[in-house]
mmCIF file of C-alpha atoms and ligand atoms in Angstrom:
data_model
loop_
_atom_site.group_PDB
_atom_site.id
_atom_site.type_symbol
_atom_site.label_atom_id
_atom_site.label_comp_id
_atom_site.label_asym_id
_atom_site.label_seq_id
_atom_site.Cartn_x
_atom_site.Cartn_y
_atom_site.Cartn_z
ATOM 1 C CA MET E 1 154.816 -71.141 30.031
ATOM 2 C CA GLY E 2 157.158 -68.325 28.584
ATOM 3 C CA THR E 3 158.694 -69.378 25.568
ATOM 4 C CA ARG E 4 161.931 -67.772 23.918
ATOM 5 C CA GLN E 5 163.405 -67.739 20.529
ATOM 6 C CA LEU E 6 166.244 -69.592 20.377
ATOM 7 C CA GLU E 7 168.926 -69.619 16.917
ATOM 8 C CA LEU E 8 169.825 -72.995 16.370
ATOM 9 C CA GLU E 9 173.385 -73.873 14.524
ATOM 10 C CA VAL E 10 172.628 -76.992 13.482
ATOM 11 C CA MET E 11 176.195 -78.715 12.114
ATOM 12 C CA ARG E 12 174.816 -80.656 8.738
ATOM 13 C CA TYR E 13 175.988 -82.728 5.803
ATOM 14 C CA ASP E 14 175.018 -84.787 2.786
ATOM 15 C CA PRO E 15 176.913 -87.561 1.776
ATOM 16 C CA GLU E 16 174.676 -86.974 -2.204
ATOM 17 C CA LYS E 17 175.694 -83.581 -2.025
ATOM 18 C CA ASP E 18 178.288 -82.159 -0.258
ATOM 19 C CA GLU E 19 182.195 -81.617 0.196
ATOM 20 C CA ALA E 20 182.413 -80.895 3.951
ATOM 21 C CA PRO E 21 179.627 -80.154 6.985
ATOM 22 C CA HIS E 22 178.629 -76.579 6.762
ATOM 23 C CA PHE E 23 176.082 -74.908 8.801
ATOM 24 C CA GLN E 24 172.178 -74.004 8.900
ATOM 25 C CA THR E 25 170.113 -71.671 11.121
ATOM 26 C CA TYR E 26 167.272 -71.960 12.384
ATOM 27 C CA SER E 27 164.736 -69.615 14.416
ATOM 28 C CA VAL E 28 163.127 -72.054 17.104
ATOM 29 C CA PRO E 29 160.282 -70.647 19.697
ATOM 30 C CA CYS E 30 161.147 -72.433 22.426
ATOM 31 C CA ASN E 31 159.851 -73.309 25.597
ATOM 32 C CA GLU E 32 161.293 -72.678 28.574
ATOM 33 C CA ASP E 33 160.925 -76.483 30.314
ATOM 34 C CA TRP E 34 162.466 -77.972 26.671
ATOM 35 C CA VAL E 35 165.072 -79.942 26.189
ATOM 36 C CA ILE E 36 167.376 -79.182 22.846
ATOM 37 C CA LEU E 37 165.976 -82.124 21.385
ATOM 38 C CA ASP E 38 162.247 -80.944 21.580
ATOM 39 C CA ALA E 39 164.043 -77.711 19.504
ATOM 40 C CA ILE E 40 165.446 -80.541 16.826
ATOM 41 C CA ASN E 41 162.134 -82.353 17.170
ATOM 42 C CA TYR E 42 160.510 -78.678 16.577
ATOM 43 C CA VAL E 43 162.850 -77.898 13.261
ATOM 44 C CA LYS E 44 161.967 -81.513 12.523
ATOM 45 C CA ASP E 45 158.203 -80.945 12.014
ATOM 46 C CA ASN E 46 157.604 -77.605 11.886
ATOM 47 C CA ILE E 47 161.027 -75.932 9.921
ATOM 48 C CA ASP E 48 163.185 -79.255 7.965
ATOM 49 C CA THR E 49 162.303 -82.119 7.206
ATOM 50 C CA THR E 50 165.258 -83.042 6.050
ATOM 51 C CA LEU E 51 166.714 -83.232 8.823
ATOM 52 C CA ALA E 52 168.903 -86.639 10.148
ATOM 53 C CA TYR E 53 169.857 -87.092 13.372
ATOM 54 C CA ARG E 54 168.802 -90.338 16.442
ATOM 55 C CA TRP E 55 166.856 -90.092 19.125
ATOM 56 C CA SER E 56 164.288 -92.800 20.439
ATOM 57 C CA CYS E 57 163.138 -92.567 24.589
ATOM 58 C CA HIS E 58 163.135 -88.744 25.294
ATOM 59 C CA MET E 59 164.210 -89.502 28.968
ATOM 60 C CA MET E 60 167.929 -90.641 28.774
ATOM 61 C CA VAL E 61 167.256 -94.576 28.612
ATOM 62 C CA CYS E 62 168.259 -95.337 24.708
ATOM 63 C CA GLY E 63 171.550 -93.474 24.778
ATOM 64 C CA SER E 64 171.072 -92.163 20.933
ATOM 65 C CA CYS E 65 170.502 -88.907 21.563
ATOM 66 C CA GLY E 66 174.128 -87.845 22.504
ATOM 67 C CA MET E 67 175.290 -84.995 20.302
ATOM 68 C CA MET E 68 177.872 -81.934 20.206
ATOM 69 C CA VAL E 69 175.978 -78.396 22.121
ATOM 70 C CA ASN E 70 177.908 -75.703 22.645
ATOM 71 C CA GLY E 71 181.235 -78.109 22.268
ATOM 72 C CA GLU E 72 179.869 -80.249 25.010
ATOM 73 C CA PRO E 73 178.842 -84.518 24.576
ATOM 74 C CA VAL E 74 175.248 -84.284 25.840
ATOM 75 C CA LEU E 75 172.417 -86.544 25.947
ATOM 76 C CA THR E 76 169.771 -84.047 24.034
ATOM 77 C CA CYS E 77 167.237 -85.215 26.542
ATOM 78 C CA LYS E 78 168.238 -83.832 29.308
ATOM 79 C CA THR E 79 170.179 -81.064 28.027
ATOM 80 C CA PHE E 80 167.474 -77.927 29.301
ATOM 81 C CA VAL E 81 166.447 -75.262 26.828
ATOM 82 C CA ARG E 82 166.758 -72.834 30.416
ATOM 83 C CA ASP E 83 170.362 -73.679 30.662
ATOM 84 C CA LEU E 84 171.257 -71.788 27.803
ATOM 85 C CA PRO E 85 172.035 -69.129 26.152
ATOM 86 C CA ASP E 86 170.304 -67.588 22.775
ATOM 87 C CA LYS E 87 172.751 -68.820 20.232
ATOM 88 C CA VAL E 88 173.068 -72.776 20.519
ATOM 89 C CA ARG E 89 175.617 -74.841 18.312
ATOM 90 C CA ILE E 90 174.649 -77.835 17.875
ATOM 91 C CA GLU E 91 176.989 -80.721 16.366
ATOM 92 C CA PRO E 92 177.120 -84.571 15.427
ATOM 93 C CA LEU E 93 179.615 -86.216 18.125
ATOM 94 C CA GLU E 94 182.790 -85.397 18.314
ATOM 95 C CA ASN E 95 185.450 -88.606 17.563
ATOM 96 C CA PHE E 96 183.170 -90.394 15.645
ATOM 97 C CA PRO E 97 182.873 -89.882 10.804
ATOM 98 C CA ILE E 98 179.518 -87.663 10.273
ATOM 99 C CA GLU E 99 176.797 -90.166 8.887
ATOM 100 C CA ARG E 100 174.384 -87.800 7.892
ATOM 101 C CA ASP E 101 173.648 -84.338 9.636
ATOM 102 C CA LEU E 102 173.825 -85.211 13.702
ATOM 103 C CA VAL E 103 173.714 -89.152 12.946
ATOM 104 C CA VAL E 104 177.609 -89.650 13.599
ATOM 105 C CA VAL E 105 179.014 -93.494 12.099
ATOM 106 C CA LEU E 106 178.921 -95.937 15.593
ATOM 107 C CA ASP E 107 180.896 -99.364 13.928
ATOM 108 C CA ASP E 108 184.096 -98.483 15.358
ATOM 109 C CA VAL E 109 182.735 -98.365 19.515
ATOM 110 C CA MET E 110 180.307 -101.224 18.236
ATOM 111 C CA GLN E 111 183.587 -103.757 17.321
ATOM 112 C CA LYS E 112 185.478 -102.458 20.229
ATOM 113 C CA LEU E 113 182.707 -103.384 23.024
ATOM 114 C CA HIS E 114 182.130 -106.446 21.597
ATOM 115 C CA GLN E 115 186.093 -107.557 21.577
ATOM 116 C CA VAL E 116 186.074 -107.070 25.567
ATOM 117 C CA GLN E 117 183.755 -110.318 25.852
ATOM 118 C CA PRO E 118 181.168 -108.671 27.541
ATOM 119 C CA TYR E 119 178.970 -111.127 28.940
ATOM 120 C CA ILE E 120 179.825 -113.596 31.715
ATOM 121 C CA VAL E 121 182.326 -116.151 30.808
ATOM 122 C CA ARG E 122 182.530 -120.353 32.515
ATOM 123 C CA LYS E 123 185.364 -122.000 32.024
ATOM 124 C CA ASP E 124 183.393 -124.635 34.065
ATOM 125 C CA ASP E 125 179.831 -126.193 33.218
ATOM 126 C CA PRO E 126 177.132 -124.235 34.850
ATOM 127 C CA PRO E 127 175.183 -125.182 37.955
ATOM 128 C CA GLU E 128 172.412 -127.785 37.078
ATOM 129 C CA ASP E 129 168.653 -126.643 37.503
ATOM 130 C CA ALA E 130 170.798 -123.322 39.900
ATOM 131 C CA GLU E 131 171.136 -120.015 38.982
ATOM 132 C CA TYR E 132 174.879 -118.334 40.068
ATOM 133 C CA LYS E 133 174.507 -116.858 43.475
ATOM 134 C CA GLN E 134 175.232 -113.243 43.845
ATOM 135 C CA THR E 135 175.196 -111.753 47.043
ATOM 136 C CA ARG E 136 174.128 -107.321 47.309
ATOM 137 C CA GLY E 137 177.953 -107.139 48.681
ATOM 138 C CA GLN E 138 179.296 -108.576 45.014
ATOM 139 C CA LEU E 139 176.641 -107.064 43.175
ATOM 140 C CA MET E 140 177.671 -103.393 45.163
ATOM 141 C CA LYS E 141 181.454 -103.608 43.456
ATOM 142 C CA PHE E 142 180.071 -103.444 39.694
ATOM 143 C CA LYS E 143 176.329 -102.063 40.280
ATOM 144 C CA GLN E 144 177.875 -98.254 38.953
ATOM 145 C CA LEU E 145 179.665 -99.621 35.542
ATOM 146 C CA THR E 146 176.134 -101.299 35.160
ATOM 147 C CA MET E 147 174.514 -97.914 34.274
ATOM 148 C CA CYS E 148 176.443 -97.589 30.816
ATOM 149 C CA ILE E 149 173.624 -96.526 27.810
ATOM 150 C CA ASN E 150 176.150 -96.445 25.654
ATOM 151 C CA CYS E 151 175.989 -92.797 24.127
ATOM 152 C CA MET E 152 179.061 -92.395 23.534
ATOM 153 C CA CYS E 153 179.839 -89.396 25.178
ATOM 154 C CA CYS E 154 182.697 -90.506 27.349
ATOM 155 C CA TYR E 155 184.340 -90.726 23.251
ATOM 156 C CA ALA E 156 183.598 -88.168 22.043
ATOM 157 C CA ALA E 157 185.071 -86.485 25.234
ATOM 158 C CA CYS E 158 188.570 -87.737 25.714
ATOM 159 C CA PRO E 159 191.256 -86.588 23.627
ATOM 160 C CA GLN E 160 193.743 -89.682 23.547
ATOM 161 C CA TYR E 161 190.500 -91.729 21.586
ATOM 162 C CA GLY E 162 190.429 -88.119 19.356
ATOM 163 C CA LEU E 163 193.662 -88.935 19.005
ATOM 164 C CA ASN E 164 194.015 -92.498 18.239
ATOM 165 C CA LYS E 165 191.448 -94.607 17.183
ATOM 166 C CA ASP E 166 193.125 -97.509 17.798
ATOM 167 C CA PHE E 167 192.675 -97.296 21.686
ATOM 168 C CA ILE E 168 189.405 -99.476 23.173
ATOM 169 C CA GLY E 169 188.008 -96.577 25.339
ATOM 170 C CA PRO E 170 186.082 -95.431 28.058
ATOM 171 C CA ALA E 171 182.625 -96.912 27.845
ATOM 172 C CA ALA E 172 184.634 -100.573 26.513
ATOM 173 C CA LEU E 173 186.733 -100.374 29.059
ATOM 174 C CA ALA E 174 184.722 -99.058 31.721
ATOM 175 C CA LEU E 175 182.040 -102.861 29.981
ATOM 176 C CA ALA E 176 185.537 -104.951 30.344
ATOM 177 C CA HIS E 177 185.865 -103.746 34.296
ATOM 178 C CA ARG E 178 182.005 -104.369 34.698
ATOM 179 C CA TYR E 179 182.622 -107.805 34.144
ATOM 180 C CA ASN E 180 185.754 -108.601 35.322
ATOM 181 C CA LEU E 181 184.559 -107.148 38.854
ATOM 182 C CA ASP E 182 181.168 -109.826 38.619
ATOM 183 C CA ASN E 183 181.969 -112.845 41.119
ATOM 184 C CA ARG E 184 180.201 -114.791 39.006
ATOM 185 C CA ASP E 185 182.768 -114.143 35.531
ATOM 186 C CA GLN E 186 185.320 -115.883 34.962
ATOM 187 C CA GLY E 187 186.773 -114.377 31.637
ATOM 188 C CA LYS E 188 189.229 -111.954 33.338
ATOM 189 C CA SER E 189 193.062 -113.242 32.185
ATOM 190 C CA ASP E 190 190.999 -114.285 28.299
ATOM 191 C CA ARG E 191 190.257 -109.838 28.112
ATOM 192 C CA LEU E 192 193.676 -109.190 29.797
ATOM 193 C CA ASP E 193 195.425 -109.218 26.456
ATOM 194 C CA ILE E 194 193.327 -106.607 25.005
ATOM 195 C CA LEU E 195 193.112 -104.282 28.079
ATOM 196 C CA ALA E 196 196.988 -104.826 29.125
ATOM 197 C CA ASP E 197 197.507 -103.947 24.871
ATOM 198 C CA HIS E 198 199.299 -100.057 24.503
ATOM 199 C CA ASN E 199 195.078 -99.382 22.821
ATOM 200 C CA GLY E 200 194.425 -100.208 26.243
ATOM 201 C CA VAL E 201 193.871 -99.225 29.632
ATOM 202 C CA TRP E 202 197.705 -97.815 29.149
ATOM 203 C CA GLU E 203 196.883 -95.437 26.503
ATOM 204 C CA CYS E 204 194.447 -93.892 28.781
ATOM 205 C CA SER E 205 196.541 -90.473 30.731
ATOM 206 C CA PHE E 206 193.141 -90.346 33.198
ATOM 207 C CA VAL E 207 192.210 -86.693 31.276
ATOM 208 C CA GLY E 208 189.105 -88.282 32.928
ATOM 209 C CA ALA E 209 186.812 -85.561 30.760
ATOM 210 C CA CYS E 210 184.428 -88.732 30.294
ATOM 211 C CA SER E 211 183.492 -89.394 33.490
ATOM 212 C CA GLU E 212 182.994 -85.766 33.409
ATOM 213 C CA VAL E 213 180.691 -85.930 30.160
ATOM 214 C CA CYS E 214 179.101 -89.242 30.877
ATOM 215 C CA PRO E 215 175.501 -88.555 32.330
ATOM 216 C CA LYS E 216 175.015 -91.956 33.642
ATOM 217 C CA HIS E 217 177.910 -91.189 35.996
ATOM 218 C CA VAL E 218 179.115 -95.010 34.942
ATOM 219 C CA ASP E 219 182.820 -93.062 35.796
ATOM 220 C CA PRO E 220 184.538 -94.509 33.747
ATOM 221 C CA ALA E 221 188.153 -92.821 33.460
ATOM 222 C CA ALA E 222 187.795 -94.376 38.073
ATOM 223 C CA ALA E 223 186.891 -97.859 35.861
ATOM 224 C CA ILE E 224 189.888 -97.579 34.369
ATOM 225 C CA GLN E 225 192.720 -96.650 36.709
ATOM 226 C CA GLN E 226 190.838 -99.235 38.570
ATOM 227 C CA MET E 227 192.299 -102.512 35.828
ATOM 228 C CA LYS E 228 196.117 -100.582 35.518
ATOM 229 C CA VAL E 229 196.168 -101.254 39.248
ATOM 230 C CA ASP E 230 194.620 -105.086 39.280
ATOM 231 C CA GLY E 231 197.009 -104.794 36.091
ATOM 232 C CA ALA E 232 200.372 -103.611 37.483
ATOM 233 C CA VAL E 233 199.547 -106.042 40.515
ATOM 234 C CA GLU E 234 198.601 -108.782 38.271
ATOM 235 C CA PHE E 235 202.804 -108.588 36.402
ATOM 236 C CA TRP E 236 203.870 -108.572 39.333
ATOM 237 C CA LYS E 237 202.096 -111.692 40.810
ATOM 238 C CA GLN E 238 202.986 -113.249 37.469
ATOM 239 C CA ARG E 239 206.984 -112.377 37.800
ATOM 240 C CA LEU E 240 206.583 -113.622 41.599
ATOM 241 C CA GLY E 241 205.224 -117.281 40.474
ATOM 242 C CA ILE E 242 201.909 -115.669 42.862
ATOM 243 C CA PRO E 243 198.767 -117.308 41.301
ATOM 244 C CA GLY E 244 196.144 -114.571 40.149
ATOM 245 C CA ASP E 245 192.679 -114.181 41.843
ATOM 246 C CA LYS E 246 190.045 -115.339 40.663
ATOM 247 C CA SER E 247 190.839 -117.840 36.948
ATOM 248 C CA MET B 1 171.875 -93.835 -1.704
ATOM 249 C CA SER B 2 175.980 -93.491 -1.283
ATOM 250 C CA ARG B 3 177.744 -93.785 2.196
ATOM 251 C CA ARG B 4 180.542 -91.151 2.348
ATOM 252 C CA PRO B 5 180.896 -90.330 5.938
ATOM 253 C CA TYR B 6 182.964 -86.966 6.752
ATOM 254 C CA VAL B 7 186.003 -87.745 8.614
ATOM 255 C CA ARG B 8 186.703 -85.241 11.103
ATOM 256 C CA GLU B 9 189.720 -84.746 11.841
ATOM 257 C CA MET B 10 191.768 -84.140 15.198
ATOM 258 C CA SER B 11 194.211 -81.968 14.603
ATOM 259 C CA LYS B 12 197.480 -83.270 15.863
ATOM 260 C CA THR B 13 199.094 -80.240 17.147
ATOM 261 C CA THR B 14 196.319 -77.800 18.261
ATOM 262 C CA TRP B 15 194.045 -80.296 20.269
ATOM 263 C CA TYR B 16 194.672 -79.440 23.470
ATOM 264 C CA MET B 17 193.557 -76.012 22.837
ATOM 265 C CA ARG B 18 189.521 -76.824 22.341
ATOM 266 C CA ASN B 19 188.684 -76.344 26.121
ATOM 267 C CA GLY B 20 189.370 -75.937 29.244
ATOM 268 C CA ARG B 21 189.024 -79.572 30.394
ATOM 269 C CA TYR B 22 192.530 -80.107 27.478
ATOM 270 C CA ARG B 23 194.277 -77.157 28.642
ATOM 271 C CA VAL B 24 194.275 -78.082 32.594
ATOM 272 C CA TYR B 25 195.502 -81.252 31.819
ATOM 273 C CA VAL B 26 197.970 -80.777 28.940
ATOM 274 C CA LEU B 27 199.281 -78.046 32.528
ATOM 275 C CA ARG B 28 199.224 -81.478 34.187
ATOM 276 C CA GLU B 29 201.814 -83.253 31.497
ATOM 277 C CA LEU B 30 204.265 -80.146 31.129
ATOM 278 C CA SER B 31 205.040 -80.510 34.711
ATOM 279 C CA SER B 32 206.884 -83.892 33.235
ATOM 280 C CA PHE B 33 209.520 -80.730 32.628
ATOM 281 C CA LEU B 34 210.172 -79.997 36.267
ATOM 282 C CA VAL B 35 210.398 -84.116 36.813
ATOM 283 C CA ALA B 36 212.897 -84.382 34.770
ATOM 284 C CA PHE B 37 215.002 -80.924 35.481
ATOM 285 C CA TYR B 38 214.596 -82.223 38.854
ATOM 286 C CA THR B 39 215.918 -85.465 37.889
ATOM 287 C CA PHE B 40 219.174 -84.114 36.747
ATOM 288 C CA LEU B 41 219.664 -82.044 39.198
ATOM 289 C CA VAL B 42 219.623 -85.193 42.007
ATOM 290 C CA ILE B 43 221.947 -86.862 39.323
ATOM 291 C CA TYR B 44 224.283 -83.595 39.242
ATOM 292 C CA ALA B 45 224.225 -83.243 43.054
ATOM 293 C CA LEU B 46 224.715 -86.819 43.756
ATOM 294 C CA SER B 47 228.053 -86.587 41.405
ATOM 295 C CA VAL B 48 229.200 -83.751 42.400
ATOM 296 C CA LEU B 49 229.321 -85.030 46.187
ATOM 297 C CA ALA B 50 231.407 -88.740 44.944
ATOM 298 C CA ALA B 51 233.383 -86.166 43.674
ATOM 299 C CA GLY B 52 234.319 -85.792 47.393
ATOM 300 C CA SER B 53 235.188 -81.998 46.905
ATOM 301 C CA ALA B 54 234.387 -79.663 49.575
ATOM 302 C CA VAL B 55 234.578 -76.672 47.416
ATOM 303 C CA GLN B 56 232.720 -77.525 44.964
ATOM 304 C CA TRP B 57 229.468 -79.157 46.608
ATOM 305 C CA ASN B 58 229.656 -75.958 48.679
ATOM 306 C CA SER B 59 229.071 -74.099 45.268
ATOM 307 C CA PHE B 60 226.739 -76.154 44.562
ATOM 308 C CA LEU B 61 224.494 -75.624 47.163
ATOM 309 C CA ALA B 62 225.448 -71.295 47.152
ATOM 310 C CA SER B 63 224.244 -71.711 43.233
ATOM 311 C CA GLN B 64 220.824 -73.212 44.846
ATOM 312 C CA GLN B 65 220.827 -70.459 47.639
ATOM 313 C CA GLY B 66 220.348 -67.846 45.516
ATOM 314 C CA VAL B 67 217.050 -65.880 45.273
ATOM 315 C CA GLY B 68 216.331 -66.461 41.947
ATOM 316 C CA MET B 69 216.548 -70.003 43.316
ATOM 317 C CA ILE B 70 214.713 -70.042 45.610
ATOM 318 C CA ILE B 71 212.406 -68.297 43.629
ATOM 319 C CA PHE B 72 212.472 -70.793 41.113
ATOM 320 C CA HIS B 73 212.332 -74.194 43.287
ATOM 321 C CA GLY B 74 208.621 -71.991 45.530
ATOM 322 C CA LEU B 75 206.842 -72.008 42.109
ATOM 323 C CA ALA B 76 208.273 -75.154 40.941
ATOM 324 C CA LEU B 77 206.873 -76.482 44.451
ATOM 325 C CA LEU B 78 202.833 -74.546 43.991
ATOM 326 C CA TYR B 79 202.853 -75.441 40.580
ATOM 327 C CA PHE B 80 203.379 -79.231 41.662
ATOM 328 C CA LEU B 81 200.690 -79.006 44.780
ATOM 329 C CA PHE B 82 197.895 -77.566 42.339
ATOM 330 C CA TYR B 83 198.443 -80.237 39.956
ATOM 331 C CA GLN B 84 199.832 -82.894 41.043
ATOM 332 C CA THR B 85 198.936 -83.141 45.011
ATOM 333 C CA PHE B 86 195.950 -82.059 45.458
ATOM 334 C CA PRO B 87 194.209 -83.394 41.806
ATOM 335 C CA TRP B 88 195.638 -86.911 42.719
ATOM 336 C CA PHE B 89 194.959 -87.674 46.188
ATOM 337 C CA LYS B 90 191.177 -86.235 45.250
ATOM 338 C CA LEU B 91 191.372 -89.255 42.770
ATOM 339 C CA ALA B 92 193.261 -91.691 44.441
ATOM 340 C CA PRO B 93 189.245 -92.713 45.912
ATOM 341 C CA LYS B 94 188.669 -93.413 42.051
ATOM 342 C CA ALA B 95 191.516 -95.910 41.003
ATOM 343 C CA MET B 96 191.352 -97.223 44.844
ATOM 344 C CA PRO B 97 187.862 -97.358 46.079
ATOM 345 C CA ILE B 98 187.667 -99.722 49.098
ATOM 346 C CA GLN B 99 184.451 -101.616 49.961
ATOM 347 C CA VAL B 100 184.345 -102.977 53.073
ATOM 348 C CA GLY B 101 180.835 -105.178 53.289
ATOM 349 C CA GLU B 102 178.008 -103.479 51.090
ATOM 350 C CA ASN B 103 178.940 -100.232 51.123
ATOM 351 C CA LYS B 104 182.199 -98.284 49.724
ATOM 352 C CA VAL B 105 184.428 -96.671 52.548
ATOM 353 C CA ALA B 106 183.838 -93.164 51.923
ATOM 354 C CA ASP B 107 185.808 -91.074 49.587
ATOM 355 C CA SER B 108 186.992 -88.504 52.506
ATOM 356 C CA LYS B 109 188.308 -91.422 54.673
ATOM 357 C CA ILE B 110 190.285 -92.343 51.261
ATOM 358 C CA ILE B 111 191.827 -88.974 50.464
ATOM 359 C CA GLY B 112 192.603 -87.909 54.452
ATOM 360 C CA ALA B 113 194.970 -91.144 54.783
ATOM 361 C CA HIS B 114 196.566 -90.337 51.090
ATOM 362 C CA TYR B 115 197.181 -86.805 53.189
ATOM 363 C CA VAL B 116 198.366 -88.127 57.058
ATOM 364 C CA ALA B 117 200.726 -90.203 55.238
ATOM 365 C CA TRP B 118 201.910 -87.179 52.610
ATOM 366 C CA ILE B 119 202.350 -85.251 56.046
ATOM 367 C CA VAL B 120 204.635 -88.477 57.904
ATOM 368 C CA VAL B 121 207.298 -88.836 55.184
ATOM 369 C CA THR B 122 206.995 -85.396 54.601
ATOM 370 C CA ALA B 123 208.390 -85.581 58.184
ATOM 371 C CA PHE B 124 210.376 -87.931 58.596
ATOM 372 C CA ILE B 125 212.162 -86.585 55.643
ATOM 373 C CA PHE B 126 212.397 -83.630 57.414
ATOM 374 C CA TRP B 127 214.033 -85.173 60.262
ATOM 375 C CA LEU B 128 216.135 -87.231 57.842
ATOM 376 C CA ALA B 129 217.356 -83.827 56.426
ATOM 377 C CA GLY B 130 218.006 -82.053 60.134
ATOM 378 C CA VAL B 131 215.437 -79.246 59.536
ATOM 379 C CA ILE B 132 213.355 -80.605 62.430
HETATM 380 S S1 SF4 F 301 180.357 -94.145 30.357
HETATM 381 FE FE1 SF4 F 301 178.383 -92.816 30.298
HETATM 382 S S2 SF4 F 301 178.996 -91.608 28.571
HETATM 383 FE FE2 SF4 F 301 179.917 -93.216 27.690
HETATM 384 S S3 SF4 F 301 178.551 -94.371 26.806
HETATM 385 FE FE3 SF4 F 301 178.399 -94.925 28.888
HETATM 386 S S4 SF4 F 301 176.587 -93.735 29.485
HETATM 387 FE FE4 SF4 F 301 177.505 -93.110 27.973
HETATM 388 S S1 SF4 F 302 190.354 -90.601 31.480
HETATM 389 FE FE1 SF4 F 302 191.570 -91.522 29.850
HETATM 390 S S2 SF4 F 302 189.585 -92.355 29.068
HETATM 391 FE FE2 SF4 F 302 188.638 -91.082 29.673
HETATM 392 S S3 SF4 F 302 188.859 -89.113 28.736
HETATM 393 FE FE3 SF4 F 302 190.518 -89.043 29.629
HETATM 394 S S4 SF4 F 302 192.045 -90.004 28.372
HETATM 395 FE FE4 SF4 F 302 189.352 -90.914 27.938
#
């Protein structure tokens, strides 16, 4: 297996010492089949133990290793060294405050995910001794949206979130849509206030950047546009006195 | 250990220079100026028409038929086609997915339907205008 020397320009920030972030360069001998996360782990193990970053599963499931690699928000566990030039710039996810080095503060999006009530809301009592039924067709309506791993690459790509931190943003809106589309859920009207707010779906201008960078092909931009169509239909239904769909 | 998160502000004036994706987006949004221009043009045309003077109306028509104006209209048309029509039709299956039973209707069918509708409407307008 061939090795290749990679120059990693890594953004460093120590809240106890630094006024602002700066770059530090590490020269890393990489195997061609490595991903960027392997190279960062190499730095941590062999060159500089002070480097702070998040990772856990190394297999696109945990969603914690999202970073900017040469300006693109990616999961570093699926970004191969062989697809990159010899010089690679690694920064913490854009649009988030930096906690330390490559670790960002995610409090804001955590609160937003919570805000959209990402769980099944029922207005009636659950059926006794039975589960809620769902056909395959009903599941297919939203299955793609359940693939989100909260890596927040979409927030790092979204210019609207960059400009306005009150925007609920792609992953949380996609998650709301996932529950709105679930036939077992009755909470659509509860979510409407948050989604139809000016910081909800209408703040999105369909740049589509979120969907392009999403490593799990969740396509949050599509979900948001569907919600706009939904919202407009609901609006007219209410105006014309036609009862809305589920709840 | 003290927390002191560092905030990188996004520039309000130059953010769209960050990458190619944003630049394409801004180019798309800039077409709104052309939309505004054509809105005013139509309002102006209607007001001339409403005034009922054939001389004025004919001079308005002539003003739109100079070489410069024709090139302008042609470029505007291309701009709309490449930054609005084609991309939006391509995105239509995302905004309006149709599921029949367990399967999604193929993107190509939804996109195709948009092009057919577009051609029909265009042909109707041409017919109305006496072009065909
Ligand atoms: S929608 Fe995609 S990019 Fe956004 S958090 Fe979920 S998996 Fe990550
Ligand atoms: S489509 Fe909407 S949510 Fe996605 S990046 Fe663009 S503005 Fe942000």
